[in-house]
PDB file of C-alpha atoms and ligand atoms in Angstrom:
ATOM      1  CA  UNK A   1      90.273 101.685 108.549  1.00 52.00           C
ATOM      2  CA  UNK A   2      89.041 105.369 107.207  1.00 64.00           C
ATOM      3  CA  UNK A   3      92.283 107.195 107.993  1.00 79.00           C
ATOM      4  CA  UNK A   4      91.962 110.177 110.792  1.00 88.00           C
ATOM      5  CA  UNK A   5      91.768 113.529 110.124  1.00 92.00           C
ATOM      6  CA  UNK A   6      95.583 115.607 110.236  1.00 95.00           C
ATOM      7  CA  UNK A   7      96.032 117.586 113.321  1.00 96.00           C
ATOM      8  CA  UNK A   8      99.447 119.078 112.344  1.00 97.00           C
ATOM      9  CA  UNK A   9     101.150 120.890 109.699  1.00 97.00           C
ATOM     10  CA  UNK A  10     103.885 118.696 107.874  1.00 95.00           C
ATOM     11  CA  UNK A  11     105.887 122.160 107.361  1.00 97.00           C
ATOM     12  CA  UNK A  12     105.863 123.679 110.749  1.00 97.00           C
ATOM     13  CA  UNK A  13     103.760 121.773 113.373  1.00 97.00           C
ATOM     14  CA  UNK A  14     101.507 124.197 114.126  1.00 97.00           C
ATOM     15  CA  UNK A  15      97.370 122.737 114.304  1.00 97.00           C
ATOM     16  CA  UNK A  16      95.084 122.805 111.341  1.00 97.00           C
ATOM     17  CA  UNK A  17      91.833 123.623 110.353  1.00 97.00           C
ATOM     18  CA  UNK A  18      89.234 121.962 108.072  1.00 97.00           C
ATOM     19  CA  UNK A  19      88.597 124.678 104.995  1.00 96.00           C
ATOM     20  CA  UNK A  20      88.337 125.554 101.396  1.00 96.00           C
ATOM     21  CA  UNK A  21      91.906 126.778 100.513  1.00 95.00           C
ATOM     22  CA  UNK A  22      91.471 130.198  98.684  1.00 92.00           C
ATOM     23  CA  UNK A  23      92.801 128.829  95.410  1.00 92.00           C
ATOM     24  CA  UNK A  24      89.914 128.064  94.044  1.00 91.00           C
ATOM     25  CA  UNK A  25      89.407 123.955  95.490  1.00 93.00           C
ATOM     26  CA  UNK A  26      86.530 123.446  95.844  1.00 94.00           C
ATOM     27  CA  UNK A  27      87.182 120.725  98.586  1.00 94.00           C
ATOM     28  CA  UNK A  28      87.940 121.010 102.382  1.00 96.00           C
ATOM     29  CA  UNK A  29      91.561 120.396 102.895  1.00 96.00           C
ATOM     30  CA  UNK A  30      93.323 120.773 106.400  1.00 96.00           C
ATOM     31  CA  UNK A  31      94.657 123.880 106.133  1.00 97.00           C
ATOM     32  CA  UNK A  32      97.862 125.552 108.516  1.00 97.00           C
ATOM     33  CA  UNK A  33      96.586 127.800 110.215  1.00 96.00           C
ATOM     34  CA  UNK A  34     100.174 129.884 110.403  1.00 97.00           C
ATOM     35  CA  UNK A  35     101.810 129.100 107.294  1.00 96.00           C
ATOM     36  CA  UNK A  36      98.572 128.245 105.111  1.00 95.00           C
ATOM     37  CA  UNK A  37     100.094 125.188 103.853  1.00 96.00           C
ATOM     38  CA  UNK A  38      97.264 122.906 102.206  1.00 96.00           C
ATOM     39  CA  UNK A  39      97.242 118.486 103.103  1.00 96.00           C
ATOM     40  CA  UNK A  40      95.896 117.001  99.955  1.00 95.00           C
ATOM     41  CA  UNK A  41      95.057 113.206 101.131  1.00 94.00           C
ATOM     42  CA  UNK A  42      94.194 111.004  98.337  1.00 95.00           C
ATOM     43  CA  UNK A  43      93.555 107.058  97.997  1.00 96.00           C
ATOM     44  CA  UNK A  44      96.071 105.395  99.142  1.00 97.00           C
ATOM     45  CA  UNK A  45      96.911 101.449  96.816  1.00 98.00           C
ATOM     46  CA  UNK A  46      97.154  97.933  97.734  1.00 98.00           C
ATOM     47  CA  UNK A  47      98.467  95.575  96.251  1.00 98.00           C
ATOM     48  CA  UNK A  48      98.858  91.631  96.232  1.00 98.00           C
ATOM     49  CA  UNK A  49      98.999  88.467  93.864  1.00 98.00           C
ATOM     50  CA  UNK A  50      96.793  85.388  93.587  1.00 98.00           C
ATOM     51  CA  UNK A  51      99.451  82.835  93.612  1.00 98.00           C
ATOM     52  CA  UNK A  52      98.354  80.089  92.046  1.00 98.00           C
ATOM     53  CA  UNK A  53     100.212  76.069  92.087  1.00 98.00           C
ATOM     54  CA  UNK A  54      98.892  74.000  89.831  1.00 97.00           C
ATOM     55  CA  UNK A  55      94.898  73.667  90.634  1.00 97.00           C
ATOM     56  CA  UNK A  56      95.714  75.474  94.241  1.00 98.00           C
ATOM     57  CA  UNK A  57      95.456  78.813  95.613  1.00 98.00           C
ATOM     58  CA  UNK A  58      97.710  80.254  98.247  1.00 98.00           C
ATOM     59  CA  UNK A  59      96.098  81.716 101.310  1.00 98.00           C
ATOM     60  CA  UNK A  60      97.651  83.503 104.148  1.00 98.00           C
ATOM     61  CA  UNK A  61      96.100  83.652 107.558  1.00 98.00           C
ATOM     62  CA  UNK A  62      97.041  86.869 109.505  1.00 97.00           C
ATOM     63  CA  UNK A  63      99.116  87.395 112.548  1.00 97.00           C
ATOM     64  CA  UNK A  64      98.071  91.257 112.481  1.00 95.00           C
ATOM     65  CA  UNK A  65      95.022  93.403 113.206  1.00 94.00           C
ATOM     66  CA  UNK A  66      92.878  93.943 111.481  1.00 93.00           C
ATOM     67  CA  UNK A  67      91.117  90.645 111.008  1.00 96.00           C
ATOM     68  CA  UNK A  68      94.031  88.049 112.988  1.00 97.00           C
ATOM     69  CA  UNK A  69      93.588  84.998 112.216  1.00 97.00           C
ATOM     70  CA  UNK A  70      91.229  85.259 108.996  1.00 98.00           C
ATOM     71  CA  UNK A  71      92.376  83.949 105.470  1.00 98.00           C
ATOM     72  CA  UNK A  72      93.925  86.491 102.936  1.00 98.00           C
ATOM     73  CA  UNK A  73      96.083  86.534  99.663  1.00 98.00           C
ATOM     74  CA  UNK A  74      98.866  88.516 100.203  1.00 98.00           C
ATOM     75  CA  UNK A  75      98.519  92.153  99.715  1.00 97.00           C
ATOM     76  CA  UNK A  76      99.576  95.139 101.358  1.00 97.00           C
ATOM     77  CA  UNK A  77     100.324  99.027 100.919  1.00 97.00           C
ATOM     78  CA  UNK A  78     102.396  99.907  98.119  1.00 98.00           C
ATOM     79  CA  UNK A  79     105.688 101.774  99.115  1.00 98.00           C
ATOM     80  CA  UNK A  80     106.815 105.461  97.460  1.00 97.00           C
ATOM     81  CA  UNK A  81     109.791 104.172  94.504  1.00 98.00           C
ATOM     82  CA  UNK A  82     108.219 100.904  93.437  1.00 98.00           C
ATOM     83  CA  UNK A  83     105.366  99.931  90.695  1.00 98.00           C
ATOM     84  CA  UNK A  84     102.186  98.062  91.435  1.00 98.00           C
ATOM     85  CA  UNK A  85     104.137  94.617  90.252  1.00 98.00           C
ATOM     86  CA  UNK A  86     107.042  95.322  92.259  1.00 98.00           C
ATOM     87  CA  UNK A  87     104.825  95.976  95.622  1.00 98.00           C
ATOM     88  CA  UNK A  88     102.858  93.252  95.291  1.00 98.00           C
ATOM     89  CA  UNK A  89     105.827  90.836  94.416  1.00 98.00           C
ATOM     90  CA  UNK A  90     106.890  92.162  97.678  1.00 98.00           C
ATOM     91  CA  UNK A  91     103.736  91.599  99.817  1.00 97.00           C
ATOM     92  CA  UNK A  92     104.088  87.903  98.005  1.00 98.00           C
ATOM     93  CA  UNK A  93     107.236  87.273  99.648  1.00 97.00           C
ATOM     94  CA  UNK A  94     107.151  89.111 102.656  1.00 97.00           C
ATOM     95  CA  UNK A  95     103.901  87.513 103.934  1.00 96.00           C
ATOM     96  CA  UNK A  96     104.114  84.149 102.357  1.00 97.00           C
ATOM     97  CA  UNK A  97     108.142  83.716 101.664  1.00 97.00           C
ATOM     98  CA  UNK A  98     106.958  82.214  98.494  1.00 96.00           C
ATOM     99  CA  UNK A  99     108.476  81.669  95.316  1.00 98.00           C
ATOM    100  CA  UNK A 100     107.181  82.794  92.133  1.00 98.00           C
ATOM    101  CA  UNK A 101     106.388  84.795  88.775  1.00 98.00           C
ATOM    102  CA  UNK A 102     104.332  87.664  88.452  1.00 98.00           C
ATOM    103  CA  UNK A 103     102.153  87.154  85.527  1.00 98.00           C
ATOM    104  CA  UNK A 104      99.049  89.650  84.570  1.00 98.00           C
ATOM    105  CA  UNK A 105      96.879  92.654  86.884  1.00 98.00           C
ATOM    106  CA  UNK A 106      93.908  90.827  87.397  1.00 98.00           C
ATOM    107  CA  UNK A 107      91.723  92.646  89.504  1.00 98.00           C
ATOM    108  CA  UNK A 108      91.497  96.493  90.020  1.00 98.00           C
ATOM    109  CA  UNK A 109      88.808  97.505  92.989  1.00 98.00           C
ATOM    110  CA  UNK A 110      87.967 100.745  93.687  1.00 98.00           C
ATOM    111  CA  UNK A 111      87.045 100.940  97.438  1.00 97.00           C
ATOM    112  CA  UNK A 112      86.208 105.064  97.765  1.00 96.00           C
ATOM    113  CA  UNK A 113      84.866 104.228 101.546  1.00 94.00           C
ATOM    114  CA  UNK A 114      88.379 103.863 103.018  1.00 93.00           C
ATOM    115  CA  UNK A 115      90.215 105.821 100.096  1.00 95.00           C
ATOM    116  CA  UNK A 116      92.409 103.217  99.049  1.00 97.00           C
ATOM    117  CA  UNK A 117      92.767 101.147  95.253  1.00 98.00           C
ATOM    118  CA  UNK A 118      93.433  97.705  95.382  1.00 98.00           C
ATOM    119  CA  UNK A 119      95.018  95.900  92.424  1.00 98.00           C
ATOM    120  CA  UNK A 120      95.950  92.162  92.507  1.00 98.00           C
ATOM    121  CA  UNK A 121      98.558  90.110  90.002  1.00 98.00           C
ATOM    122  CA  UNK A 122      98.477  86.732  89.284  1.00 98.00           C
ATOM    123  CA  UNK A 123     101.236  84.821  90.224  1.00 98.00           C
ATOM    124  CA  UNK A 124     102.225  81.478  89.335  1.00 98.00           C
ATOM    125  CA  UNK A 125     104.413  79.585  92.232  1.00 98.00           C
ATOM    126  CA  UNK A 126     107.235  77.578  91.273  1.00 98.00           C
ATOM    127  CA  UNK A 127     107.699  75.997  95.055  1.00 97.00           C
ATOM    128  CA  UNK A 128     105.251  74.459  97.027  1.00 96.00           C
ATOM    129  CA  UNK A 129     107.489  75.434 100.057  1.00 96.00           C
ATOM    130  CA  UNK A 130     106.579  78.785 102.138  1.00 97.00           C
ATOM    131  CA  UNK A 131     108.428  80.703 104.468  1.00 96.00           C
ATOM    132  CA  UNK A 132     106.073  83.316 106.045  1.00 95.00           C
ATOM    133  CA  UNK A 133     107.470  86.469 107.554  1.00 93.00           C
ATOM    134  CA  UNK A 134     105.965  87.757 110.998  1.00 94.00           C
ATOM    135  CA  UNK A 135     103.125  88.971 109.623  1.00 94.00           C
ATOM    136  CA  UNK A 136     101.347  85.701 108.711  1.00 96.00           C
ATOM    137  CA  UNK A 137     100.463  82.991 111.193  1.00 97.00           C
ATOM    138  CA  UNK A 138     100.334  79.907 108.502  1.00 97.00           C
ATOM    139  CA  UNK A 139     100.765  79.811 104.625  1.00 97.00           C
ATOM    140  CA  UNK A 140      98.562  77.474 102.649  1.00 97.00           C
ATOM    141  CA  UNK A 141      97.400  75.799  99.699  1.00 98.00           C
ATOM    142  CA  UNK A 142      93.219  75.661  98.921  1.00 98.00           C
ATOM    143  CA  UNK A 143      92.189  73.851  96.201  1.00 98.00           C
ATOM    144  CA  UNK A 144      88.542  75.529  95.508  1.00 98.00           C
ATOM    145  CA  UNK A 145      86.513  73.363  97.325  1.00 98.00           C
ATOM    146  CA  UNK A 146      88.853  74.179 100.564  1.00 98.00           C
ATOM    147  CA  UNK A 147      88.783  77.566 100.170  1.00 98.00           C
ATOM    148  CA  UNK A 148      87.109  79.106 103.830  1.00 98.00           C
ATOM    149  CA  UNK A 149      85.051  81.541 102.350  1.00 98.00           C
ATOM    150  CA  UNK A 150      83.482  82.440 105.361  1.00 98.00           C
ATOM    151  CA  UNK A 151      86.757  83.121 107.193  1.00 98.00           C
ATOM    152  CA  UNK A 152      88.127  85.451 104.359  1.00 98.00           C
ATOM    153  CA  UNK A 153      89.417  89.118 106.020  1.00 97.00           C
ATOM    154  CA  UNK A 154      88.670  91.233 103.172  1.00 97.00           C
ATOM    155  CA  UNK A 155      85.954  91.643 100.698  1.00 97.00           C
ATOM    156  CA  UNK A 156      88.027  92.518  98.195  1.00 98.00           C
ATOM    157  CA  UNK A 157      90.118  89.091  98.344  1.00 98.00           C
ATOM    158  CA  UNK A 158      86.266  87.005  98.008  1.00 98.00           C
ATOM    159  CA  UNK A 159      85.773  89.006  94.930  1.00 98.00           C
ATOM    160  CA  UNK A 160      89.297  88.758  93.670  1.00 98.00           C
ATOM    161  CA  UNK A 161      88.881  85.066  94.221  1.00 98.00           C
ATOM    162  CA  UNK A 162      85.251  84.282  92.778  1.00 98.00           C
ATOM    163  CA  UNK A 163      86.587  85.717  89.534  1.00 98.00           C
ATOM    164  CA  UNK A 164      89.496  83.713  89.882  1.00 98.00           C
ATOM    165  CA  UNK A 165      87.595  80.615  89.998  1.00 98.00           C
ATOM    166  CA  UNK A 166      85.037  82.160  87.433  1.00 98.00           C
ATOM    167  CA  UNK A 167      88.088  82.884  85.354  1.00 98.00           C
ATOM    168  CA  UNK A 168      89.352  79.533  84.760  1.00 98.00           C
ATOM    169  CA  UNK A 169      85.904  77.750  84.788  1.00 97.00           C
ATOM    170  CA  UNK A 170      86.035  79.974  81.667  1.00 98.00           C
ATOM    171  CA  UNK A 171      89.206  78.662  79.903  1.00 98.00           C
ATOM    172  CA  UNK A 172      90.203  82.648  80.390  1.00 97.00           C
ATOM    173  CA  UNK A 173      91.899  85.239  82.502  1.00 98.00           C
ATOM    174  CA  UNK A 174      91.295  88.530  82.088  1.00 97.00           C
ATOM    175  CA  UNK A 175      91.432  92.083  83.774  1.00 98.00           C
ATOM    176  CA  UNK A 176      88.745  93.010  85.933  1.00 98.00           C
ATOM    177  CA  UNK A 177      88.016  96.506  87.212  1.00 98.00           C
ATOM    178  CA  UNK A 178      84.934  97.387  89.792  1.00 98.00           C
ATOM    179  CA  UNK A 179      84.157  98.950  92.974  1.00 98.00           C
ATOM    180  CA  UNK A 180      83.441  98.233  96.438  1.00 97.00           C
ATOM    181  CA  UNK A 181      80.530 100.102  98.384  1.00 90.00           C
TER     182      UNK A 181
HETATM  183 ZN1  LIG B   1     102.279 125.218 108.890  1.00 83.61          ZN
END
């Protein structure tokens, strides 16, 4: 999922070339070769809930590439004009038509090999009743014990989840922030 390199100038079209701009950076940036324009790219965020029912976790199995068909908790790229919560209330119910309350940020990964930051909420659901958009194949509640960690699509929702479940073994949610090789 490493995102390709820009051809094209946004501005005027024209193709680009791999440099230092002259101001100083002292990264390559794609660089217009007729108007000079410089393409910063920075990490791009995801974000998603754990939505939680009682003892039960709510998993979403994929309809889309990558990873169809594997077991996720809905997440998905945050959109320009709305805050972390508000994306990944959005994600919740586009991917899971679920209903529930946002409660705290509970996991903040890193993952510097794709550029991207992904930050999940808890949620708590208030309807054991899904409607999943087109994006998601089958909406479900896992108690623990159900939970298929072996047909998980993302690293970062296994390590969202083992603290989860680490979490409450505790008697205690809190924050957690760490990175992903
Ligand atoms: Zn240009």
């Amino acid at each position: 999922m490493q995102r390709l390199p820009i051809k094209h100038c946004r501005e005027c079209g024209t193709s680009v070339r791999y440099r230092l701009p002259d101001d100083g950076d002292t990264r390559e940036r794609a660089v217009c070769t007729e108007c000079a324009t410089v393409h910063y790219e920075n990490p791009l965020n995801v974000v998603g809930t754990v939505p939680v029912l009682g003892e039960r976790v709510l998993l979403c199995k994929r309809n889309i590439e990558p990873r169809r068909g594997k077991w996720t908790l809905p997440a998905g790229f945050m959109e320009l004009g709305e805050t972390t919560a508000q994306g990944a209330a959005r994600e919740t119910t586009e991917e899971a038509g679920a209903q529930f309350e946002i409660e705290d940020l509970f996991t903040v990964m890193s993952v510097p090999r794709v550029g991207q930051v992904h930050l999940y909420y808890r949620a708590r659901l208030t309807s054991d009743v899904f409607d999943p958009g087109h994006e998601t194949l089958e909406a479900r509640l896992f108690h623990e014990h159900e939970i298929p960690w072996d047909e998980l699509a993302f690293r970062t929702v296994r390590e969202t989840l083992q603290r989860y479940f680490a979490d409450r073994q505790a008697g205690r949610f809190g924050t957690h922030a760490f990175d992903i090789d």
